[in-house]
């Protein structure tokens, strides 16, 4: 199932919202993949296009597809529509590996198109045309809205998440994976820009909302007053107007009030994207289908379903809990600016992607004086404690390295990159401890570091602190491998300041080459932490953790941390 397939704001449903505020549920679709095999009634053409659409918008797109398939004549064509989570689709397009992509993709936000473009899904830049929109709002409980003067006065974002916000519990989903929360970061930056010390004000606002961060938007809806659970209820959180209306349709307890930002921010724009492999008659058909979706006829269908026009016009009055005022479109910042926003978020929220290299060469079996432990046992113990310090959403993977661990390769995966909560709830600790049974060989440091860094570069994630940790008790001893100079040159070539990825070296014992680790770390903007005394493993390990867990802007001198 996709990220947003869990309970919470009812997704992938069509809502008829009339001017009399009569909201009728008219359709339901599964979250992950539900294919509507639409066969032509009178169409004699063999031309057929495949469309993968975000689950919210898919029902209206399917309705349009049925209309097309009922046409007759030589110019008709068929449309096969799949409703699918946009995150899942974006990842599948990046990792297509020979599988045929759809002819057309309609995610809920250009954010997902940027994600696919940035990850190299296509050889050429790809753009889309918006077919509908839904603005990003702060969803407030009625009690919070009333405290801010509603309904006489519209509640303002600045009173909830600005530098001088009141005492409200505001949540947010992970902005790297939720377009509404990404737009909320932009709003926070707008609000902070007017403050005397904008940088500090922005960091303060980010910290305020990160106290209640959720991996999925649905979790925020489950934290409303009256919901079951042992977490404190929320007063507000960013969402879309569509999701808020959907929630209010089915809410049995807490109806929500929409607060619109003082300055425009990107809405969810549902771009219609004809993919590069769509050519010839299929490309012509895809363009014709787009013309139908942006026609006046289907503008009404999108409005009935709860959406606005691409220009942000509301064709239906939804009542006092939302606004019918137009919300003009605002372009999403370019990919570089989005990366910067997410890196700033990661620095405050301390969400990381960490690839760990653990030395399992023969010297790790040496005893640590005065402890009754081997170097490996002491290292694993420190690593276990460290694992429990990270946020549950932090992602960690583990490779063991020593000569000839996997054929000619001096490294082997022990733990795939997964969230800490998955490792702790599964067999992650047991697999970490299993490293003690793999001791042997020499230290294949250079080749292993390069392989791990290359892998982390290819799988770099925006919105996270991306780190490669190299934990060793020795220096490179693999004459068949690359030299130090070759490693440093390759790291320098791979290092991209726009996609920061540091190597953090942790060296223990008298055999560590401190200069070697420092040079490797410095080539990526990282740092090395070493001690000749293996009994100090915990001290040096936690010094390195402090580096990992304290990234700008969270740890600027004036941040108070």
XYZ file of C-alpha atoms in Angstrom:
561
model
C 0.000 0.000 0.000
C 1.073 3.604 -0.554
C 2.105 6.035 2.126
C -1.311 7.669 2.355
C -3.354 4.502 2.327
C -3.950 4.386 6.060
C -7.002 5.690 7.832
C -7.464 9.368 8.442
C -8.614 11.965 5.932
C -10.821 9.879 3.601
C -8.819 9.720 0.381
C -9.663 8.665 -3.143
C -13.333 9.511 -2.856
C -15.554 11.681 -4.980
C -17.673 14.246 -3.134
C -20.543 16.141 -4.718
C -20.538 19.531 -2.985
C -23.605 21.536 -4.122
C -24.300 25.192 -3.396
C -26.782 24.017 -0.761
C -23.882 22.270 1.000
C -25.382 18.843 0.334
C -22.353 16.579 0.199
C -22.928 13.162 -1.297
C -20.391 10.418 -1.539
C -20.641 9.091 -5.095
C -17.632 6.867 -5.560
C -14.867 4.973 -3.826
C -11.578 3.611 -5.061
C -8.808 1.547 -3.505
C -5.677 3.432 -2.536
C -2.895 1.541 -4.186
C -3.927 0.318 -7.562
C -7.363 -0.102 -9.057
C -7.429 -0.387 -12.831
C -10.544 0.590 -14.708
C -10.486 -1.429 -17.946
C -12.574 0.839 -20.105
C -13.622 -0.812 -23.340
C -14.973 1.201 -26.230
C -18.666 0.816 -26.972
C -18.539 2.062 -30.552
C -14.928 3.095 -31.074
C -13.292 1.335 -33.986
C -9.752 2.577 -33.321
C -6.985 0.442 -31.877
C -5.424 3.472 -30.176
C -5.468 3.148 -26.404
C -3.656 5.200 -23.756
C -2.918 4.338 -20.145
C -3.337 6.966 -17.436
C -2.112 6.649 -13.847
C -3.864 9.235 -11.672
C -3.617 10.252 -8.020
C -6.272 8.516 -5.990
C -8.227 11.700 -5.192
C -8.522 12.856 -8.785
C -8.871 9.445 -10.442
C -12.693 9.140 -10.222
C -13.255 12.269 -12.311
C -10.582 11.179 -14.769
C -12.294 7.793 -15.069
C -15.587 9.503 -15.776
C -13.942 11.456 -18.602
C -12.363 8.240 -19.888
C -15.772 6.593 -20.142
C -17.004 9.540 -22.178
C -14.102 9.174 -24.608
C -14.572 5.426 -24.939
C -18.214 5.864 -25.909
C -17.373 8.014 -28.906
C -17.570 6.666 -32.430
C -15.590 7.446 -35.546
C -12.054 7.131 -36.834
C -10.630 9.639 -34.368
C -11.817 7.915 -31.230
C -9.517 6.157 -28.786
C -9.696 4.274 -25.527
C -8.416 5.314 -22.111
C -7.427 2.891 -19.344
C -7.215 4.606 -15.944
C -5.332 3.396 -12.875
C -5.817 5.056 -9.475
C -2.518 4.941 -7.619
C -0.660 6.688 -4.810
C 1.615 9.371 -6.279
C 4.619 8.502 -4.134
C 4.455 4.873 -5.250
C 4.134 5.932 -8.886
C 7.051 8.367 -8.644
C 9.305 5.674 -7.195
C 8.219 3.128 -9.803
C 8.998 5.577 -12.613
C 12.474 6.131 -11.195
C 13.058 2.385 -10.797
C 11.200 1.278 -13.936
C 13.949 -1.201 -14.924
C 12.390 -2.001 -18.271
C 8.764 -1.983 -17.148
C 6.489 0.005 -19.445
C 5.402 3.302 -17.847
C 1.932 4.773 -18.362
C 1.349 7.163 -21.233
C 0.059 9.834 -18.866
C 0.676 10.485 -15.184
C -1.475 12.783 -13.025
C 0.055 13.120 -9.534
C -1.581 15.417 -6.999
C 1.357 17.817 -6.995
C 4.245 19.007 -9.149
C 6.363 18.016 -6.128
C 6.177 14.390 -7.292
C 7.156 15.382 -10.829
C 10.178 17.196 -9.399
C 11.009 14.098 -7.376
C 10.948 11.879 -10.470
C 12.890 14.415 -12.546
C 15.481 14.879 -9.803
C 15.976 11.127 -9.456
C 16.600 10.745 -13.201
C 13.353 9.081 -14.281
C 13.761 10.614 -17.749
C 16.576 11.788 -19.951
C 14.796 15.069 -20.758
C 12.968 17.571 -18.536
C 9.263 16.775 -18.235
C 6.479 19.248 -17.429
C 2.754 19.046 -16.854
C -0.477 21.021 -17.254
C -2.713 21.520 -14.216
C -6.224 20.076 -14.608
C -7.547 21.055 -11.158
C -6.291 22.373 -7.832
C -6.930 22.360 -4.126
C -5.320 24.987 -1.859
C -3.218 24.188 1.172
C -4.822 25.323 4.428
C -4.318 24.973 8.142
C -7.052 22.762 9.510
C -8.188 24.137 12.887
C -10.417 22.598 15.461
C -13.518 24.672 16.077
C -12.279 25.525 19.573
C -8.950 26.853 18.264
C -10.694 28.792 15.495
C -13.101 30.338 18.012
C -10.184 31.469 20.191
C -8.882 33.354 17.165
C -12.194 35.143 16.564
C -13.853 32.831 14.059
C -16.429 33.074 12.507
C -16.385 36.873 12.804
C -12.670 37.009 11.914
C -10.871 34.513 9.648
C -8.133 32.705 11.634
C -4.625 33.654 10.522
C -1.595 31.395 10.073
C 0.604 33.896 11.891
C -1.384 33.331 15.083
C -0.736 29.585 14.873
C 2.714 29.042 13.368
C 4.325 32.475 13.043
C 7.210 33.770 15.191
C 4.721 35.275 17.657
C 2.211 32.408 17.566
C 0.052 31.603 20.524
C 0.120 28.449 22.604
C -1.366 26.019 20.078
C -0.347 22.427 19.409
C 0.326 22.361 15.679
C 1.312 19.197 13.821
C 2.825 18.590 10.413
C 3.480 15.584 8.186
C 6.908 14.835 6.738
C 7.293 17.555 4.060
C 9.608 15.368 2.007
C 6.633 13.106 1.324
C 3.588 15.331 1.768
C 3.026 18.195 -0.702
C 0.720 20.111 1.668
C 3.372 20.119 4.392
C 6.017 21.240 1.898
C 3.818 24.242 1.045
C 3.446 24.872 4.774
C 7.253 25.190 5.052
C 7.103 27.876 2.380
C 4.416 29.676 4.391
C 6.560 29.498 7.536
C 9.450 31.043 5.646
C 7.162 33.856 4.438
C 6.019 34.570 7.984
C 9.575 34.554 9.350
C 10.890 36.845 6.605
C 9.114 39.814 8.211
C 10.653 39.170 11.651
C 13.701 41.210 12.860
C 15.881 38.067 12.998
C 14.330 36.044 10.207
C 16.707 33.081 10.440
C 16.107 32.533 14.127
C 12.369 33.150 13.698
C 12.211 30.534 10.943
C 14.112 27.974 13.008
C 11.808 28.662 15.956
C 8.723 28.098 13.792
C 10.154 24.883 12.379
C 10.894 23.586 15.859
C 7.391 24.459 16.981
C 5.716 22.299 14.354
C 8.358 19.556 14.390
C 7.380 18.741 17.976
C 4.309 17.060 16.485
C 5.669 15.674 13.241
C 3.910 12.694 11.686
C 5.148 10.403 8.972
C 1.752 10.424 7.247
C -0.999 13.088 6.949
C -3.574 10.544 8.102
C -1.881 10.391 11.518
C -2.632 14.087 12.054
C -6.357 13.507 11.557
C -6.219 10.717 14.120
C -4.907 13.212 16.685
C -7.980 15.426 16.652
C -9.936 15.913 19.897
C -12.231 13.000 20.536
C -10.066 10.507 18.649
C -8.807 7.407 20.384
C -5.145 7.208 21.338
C -2.811 8.320 24.091
C -1.195 11.265 22.248
C -2.109 14.857 22.978
C -4.762 16.198 20.588
C -3.750 18.767 17.996
C -5.225 22.219 17.510
C -4.165 22.580 13.883
C -2.130 21.077 11.041
C -1.566 21.728 7.319
C -3.746 19.815 4.881
C -5.627 20.457 1.667
C -9.027 22.053 1.294
C -10.171 18.842 -0.421
C -9.118 16.654 2.519
C -10.666 19.039 5.036
C -13.992 18.983 3.166
C -13.795 15.203 2.931
C -13.125 14.937 6.659
C -16.027 17.225 7.523
C -18.329 15.126 5.351
C -17.676 12.056 7.463
C -16.608 13.551 10.804
C -18.610 12.301 13.730
C -16.946 14.565 16.277
C -14.589 17.324 15.186
C -15.549 19.443 12.185
C -12.587 21.505 11.021
C -12.183 25.141 9.997
C -9.843 26.153 7.167
C -7.294 28.933 7.638
C -5.816 30.290 4.421
C -2.239 31.695 4.420
C -1.694 35.439 4.352
C 0.672 35.139 1.379
C 0.054 32.748 -1.530
C 1.747 29.356 -1.394
C 1.708 26.466 -3.896
C -1.528 24.509 -4.036
C -1.799 20.888 -5.080
C -2.030 21.367 -8.839
C -2.677 17.879 -10.312
C -0.374 18.225 -13.342
C -1.268 16.201 -16.439
C 2.047 14.784 -17.683
C 2.466 13.109 -21.056
C 5.525 10.938 -20.498
C 8.442 10.913 -22.979
C 7.840 7.361 -24.230
C 4.323 8.294 -25.378
C 4.613 8.864 -29.117
C 2.625 8.903 -32.356
C -1.133 8.294 -32.163
C -0.949 7.678 -28.420
C 0.608 11.110 -27.867
C -2.095 12.720 -30.028
C -4.772 10.881 -28.038
C -3.167 11.965 -24.753
C -3.297 15.605 -25.868
C -6.943 15.244 -26.915
C -7.783 13.743 -23.535
C -6.118 16.696 -21.806
C -8.280 19.082 -23.849
C -11.364 17.266 -22.574
C -10.234 17.391 -18.922
C -9.613 21.168 -19.001
C -12.879 21.910 -20.839
C -15.779 23.759 -19.176
C -17.735 20.521 -19.109
C -15.295 18.826 -16.801
C -14.574 21.946 -14.783
C -18.039 21.341 -13.346
C -17.231 17.691 -12.694
C -14.070 18.618 -10.794
C -16.014 21.244 -8.823
C -18.674 18.686 -7.895
C -15.909 16.407 -6.662
C -14.537 19.058 -4.291
C -11.738 20.610 -6.364
C -11.082 24.106 -7.684
C -10.131 25.120 -11.198
C -6.437 25.215 -12.157
C -6.658 28.984 -11.635
C -7.819 28.471 -8.048
C -11.432 29.490 -8.669
C -14.051 27.892 -6.437
C -17.138 27.053 -8.491
C -19.052 25.959 -5.396
C -19.677 27.720 -2.084
C -18.686 25.292 0.654
C -20.020 27.204 3.647
C -18.487 29.141 6.511
C -15.758 26.589 7.373
C -13.957 27.218 4.063
C -13.601 30.243 1.818
C -14.965 30.666 -1.709
C -12.410 33.370 -2.519
C -10.115 32.588 -5.416
C -6.668 31.217 -4.565
C -4.445 32.182 -7.531
C -1.836 29.584 -8.510
C 1.720 29.917 -7.212
C 4.481 27.890 -8.822
C 6.364 25.408 -6.696
C 9.983 26.582 -6.221
C 12.553 24.894 -8.422
C 14.101 21.621 -7.332
C 17.182 23.329 -5.866
C 15.134 25.604 -3.620
C 12.931 22.702 -2.555
C 16.043 20.730 -1.595
C 17.238 23.673 0.471
C 13.888 23.904 2.268
C 13.954 20.194 3.038
C 17.567 20.319 4.188
C 16.651 23.129 6.590
C 13.735 21.057 7.809
C 16.000 18.047 8.291
C 18.431 20.151 10.304
C 15.708 21.057 12.769
C 13.729 17.855 12.696
C 16.848 15.674 12.863
C 15.519 13.158 10.374
C 18.381 11.279 8.767
C 19.382 8.631 6.265
C 22.495 6.910 7.607
C 24.555 4.238 5.884
C 26.859 2.585 8.424
C 30.047 0.699 7.523
C 31.133 -1.616 10.353
C 34.655 -3.048 10.353
C 34.588 -6.823 10.968
C 38.267 -7.461 10.247
C 40.206 -9.830 12.481
C 41.536 -7.126 14.802
C 37.991 -6.432 16.043
C 38.244 -9.612 18.106
C 40.989 -8.063 20.251
C 40.150 -7.584 23.917
C 39.422 -4.141 25.330
C 41.504 -3.901 28.541
C 39.516 -3.562 31.737
C 36.119 -4.257 30.143
C 35.909 -8.006 29.603
C 34.728 -7.254 26.050
C 36.196 -7.473 22.588
C 36.367 -4.395 20.414
C 33.479 -5.786 18.375
C 31.296 -6.422 21.428
C 31.935 -2.914 22.755
C 31.210 -1.413 19.341
C 27.960 -3.340 18.910
C 26.844 -2.330 22.400
C 27.475 1.331 21.607
C 25.733 0.968 18.239
C 22.649 -0.574 19.890
C 22.385 2.331 22.318
C 22.888 4.797 19.492
C 20.230 3.140 17.374
C 17.681 3.808 20.086
C 18.611 7.499 20.242
C 17.540 8.267 16.687
C 14.025 9.332 15.773
C 11.859 6.355 14.776
C 11.585 7.814 11.268
C 15.367 8.022 10.763
C 16.562 5.503 8.199
C 19.642 3.367 8.899
C 21.385 0.640 6.927
C 24.406 -1.447 7.914
C 27.205 -2.982 5.865
C 29.966 -5.141 7.323
C 33.352 -4.715 5.689
C 36.496 -6.813 5.554
C 38.420 -8.457 2.737
C 36.555 -10.971 0.549
C 33.292 -10.806 2.460
C 31.177 -11.205 -0.668
C 33.247 -12.827 -3.385
C 35.800 -10.238 -4.450
C 33.919 -7.418 -2.685
C 35.197 -6.402 0.755
C 31.715 -5.546 2.072
C 28.300 -7.130 2.551
C 24.907 -5.790 3.598
C 23.699 -6.800 7.053
C 20.757 -4.425 7.401
C 18.962 -2.762 4.485
C 18.213 0.948 4.813
C 14.972 1.012 6.783
C 13.384 3.204 9.433
C 14.693 2.725 12.953
C 11.238 1.671 14.122
C 11.268 -1.172 11.590
C 14.670 -2.375 12.760
C 13.673 -2.214 16.431
C 10.307 -3.901 15.859
C 11.833 -6.537 13.599
C 15.098 -8.437 13.764
C 17.413 -5.436 13.349
C 19.143 -5.816 16.725
C 19.743 -9.531 16.161
C 21.261 -8.870 12.734
C 23.458 -6.132 14.176
C 24.705 -8.551 16.824
C 25.377 -11.153 14.139
C 28.331 -9.037 12.998
C 30.251 -10.554 15.923
C 30.133 -13.909 14.117
C 31.665 -12.556 10.903
C 35.046 -11.378 12.200
C 38.015 -12.152 9.999
C 40.173 -10.853 7.167
C 41.763 -7.476 6.698
C 40.426 -3.931 6.492
C 39.119 -3.168 2.996
C 38.480 0.437 3.956
C 38.893 2.352 0.686
C 36.797 0.167 -1.617
C 34.064 -0.252 0.993
C 33.861 3.472 1.713
C 33.627 4.294 -1.979
C 30.914 1.690 -2.576
C 28.880 2.914 0.406
C 29.256 6.556 -0.603
C 28.265 5.822 -4.191
C 25.211 3.863 -2.995
C 24.196 6.658 -0.612
C 24.630 9.212 -3.412
C 22.354 7.247 -5.730
C 19.745 6.883 -2.972
C 20.110 10.378 -1.498
C 16.871 11.632 0.067
C 15.772 15.238 0.283
C 14.427 16.268 3.665
C 16.923 14.107 5.534
C 20.462 14.502 6.836
C 22.317 12.079 4.558
C 25.375 10.498 6.209
C 27.814 7.637 5.681
C 29.365 6.467 8.971
C 32.610 4.497 8.773
C 33.425 2.646 12.006
C 36.836 0.964 12.092
C 39.694 -0.075 14.381
C 42.400 -0.038 11.730
C 43.626 1.337 8.441
C 43.244 0.141 4.894
C 44.932 -3.228 4.290
C 43.602 -4.303 0.906
C 46.420 -4.111 -1.701
C 44.141 -5.421 -4.480
C 41.825 -2.439 -4.063
C 42.012 1.251 -4.919
C 44.569 3.611 -3.418
C 43.876 6.451 -1.011
C 44.495 8.981 -3.778
C 41.983 7.229 -6.039
C 39.408 7.146 -3.238
C 39.801 10.841 -2.456
C 39.557 11.772 -6.141
C 36.401 9.704 -6.605
C 34.796 11.103 -3.436
C 35.579 14.626 -4.603
C 33.873 13.888 -7.937
C 30.812 12.341 -6.304
C 30.418 15.045 -3.646
C 27.638 17.493 -4.580
C 27.064 20.473 -2.229
C 23.481 20.724 -3.512
C 22.863 17.187 -2.219
C 25.019 17.152 0.946
C 26.332 13.746 1.942
C 29.062 13.592 4.579
C 31.346 10.782 5.663
C 31.708 10.629 9.442
C 34.715 8.565 10.499
C 34.799 6.783 13.863
C 38.139 5.187 14.700
C 39.020 3.223 17.826
C 42.277 1.598 18.947
C 45.995 2.166 18.472
C 46.018 0.885 14.876
C 43.730 3.591 13.479
C 45.306 5.979 10.977
C 43.788 9.245 12.167
C 45.062 11.196 9.154
C 43.547 8.628 6.797
C 40.085 8.951 8.351
C 40.336 12.736 8.494
C 41.222 12.965 4.801
C 38.354 10.674 3.789
C 35.834 12.616 5.886
C 37.142 16.019 4.788
C 36.714 15.102 1.105
C 32.951 15.114 1.708
C 32.732 17.938 4.249
C 32.563 15.474 7.113
C 34.608 14.917 10.257
C 36.582 12.122 11.931
C 36.422 11.104 15.596
C 39.194 8.841 16.890
C 40.663 7.499 20.100
C 43.650 5.177 20.594
C 41.949 3.686 23.656
C 39.234 1.168 22.641
C 37.659 1.473 26.089
C 36.618 4.994 25.049
C 34.424 3.679 22.240
C 31.233 5.040 23.814
C 32.723 8.501 24.292
C 33.887 8.800 20.704
C 30.717 7.178 19.413
C 28.504 9.724 21.170
C 30.739 12.585 20.052
C 30.059 11.443 16.500
C 26.333 11.113 17.244
C 26.309 14.716 18.429
C 27.684 15.673 15.036
C 25.043 13.585 13.299
C 22.179 14.921 15.378
C 23.134 18.577 15.287
C 23.041 20.016 11.789
C 22.407 23.609 10.603
C 20.188 25.462 11.131
C 19.273 23.564 14.300
C 22.659 24.055 15.927
C 23.660 27.553 14.944
C 25.314 29.441 17.807
C 22.297 31.698 18.290
C 19.751 28.877 18.149
C 19.869 28.198 21.870
C 20.788 24.547 21.419
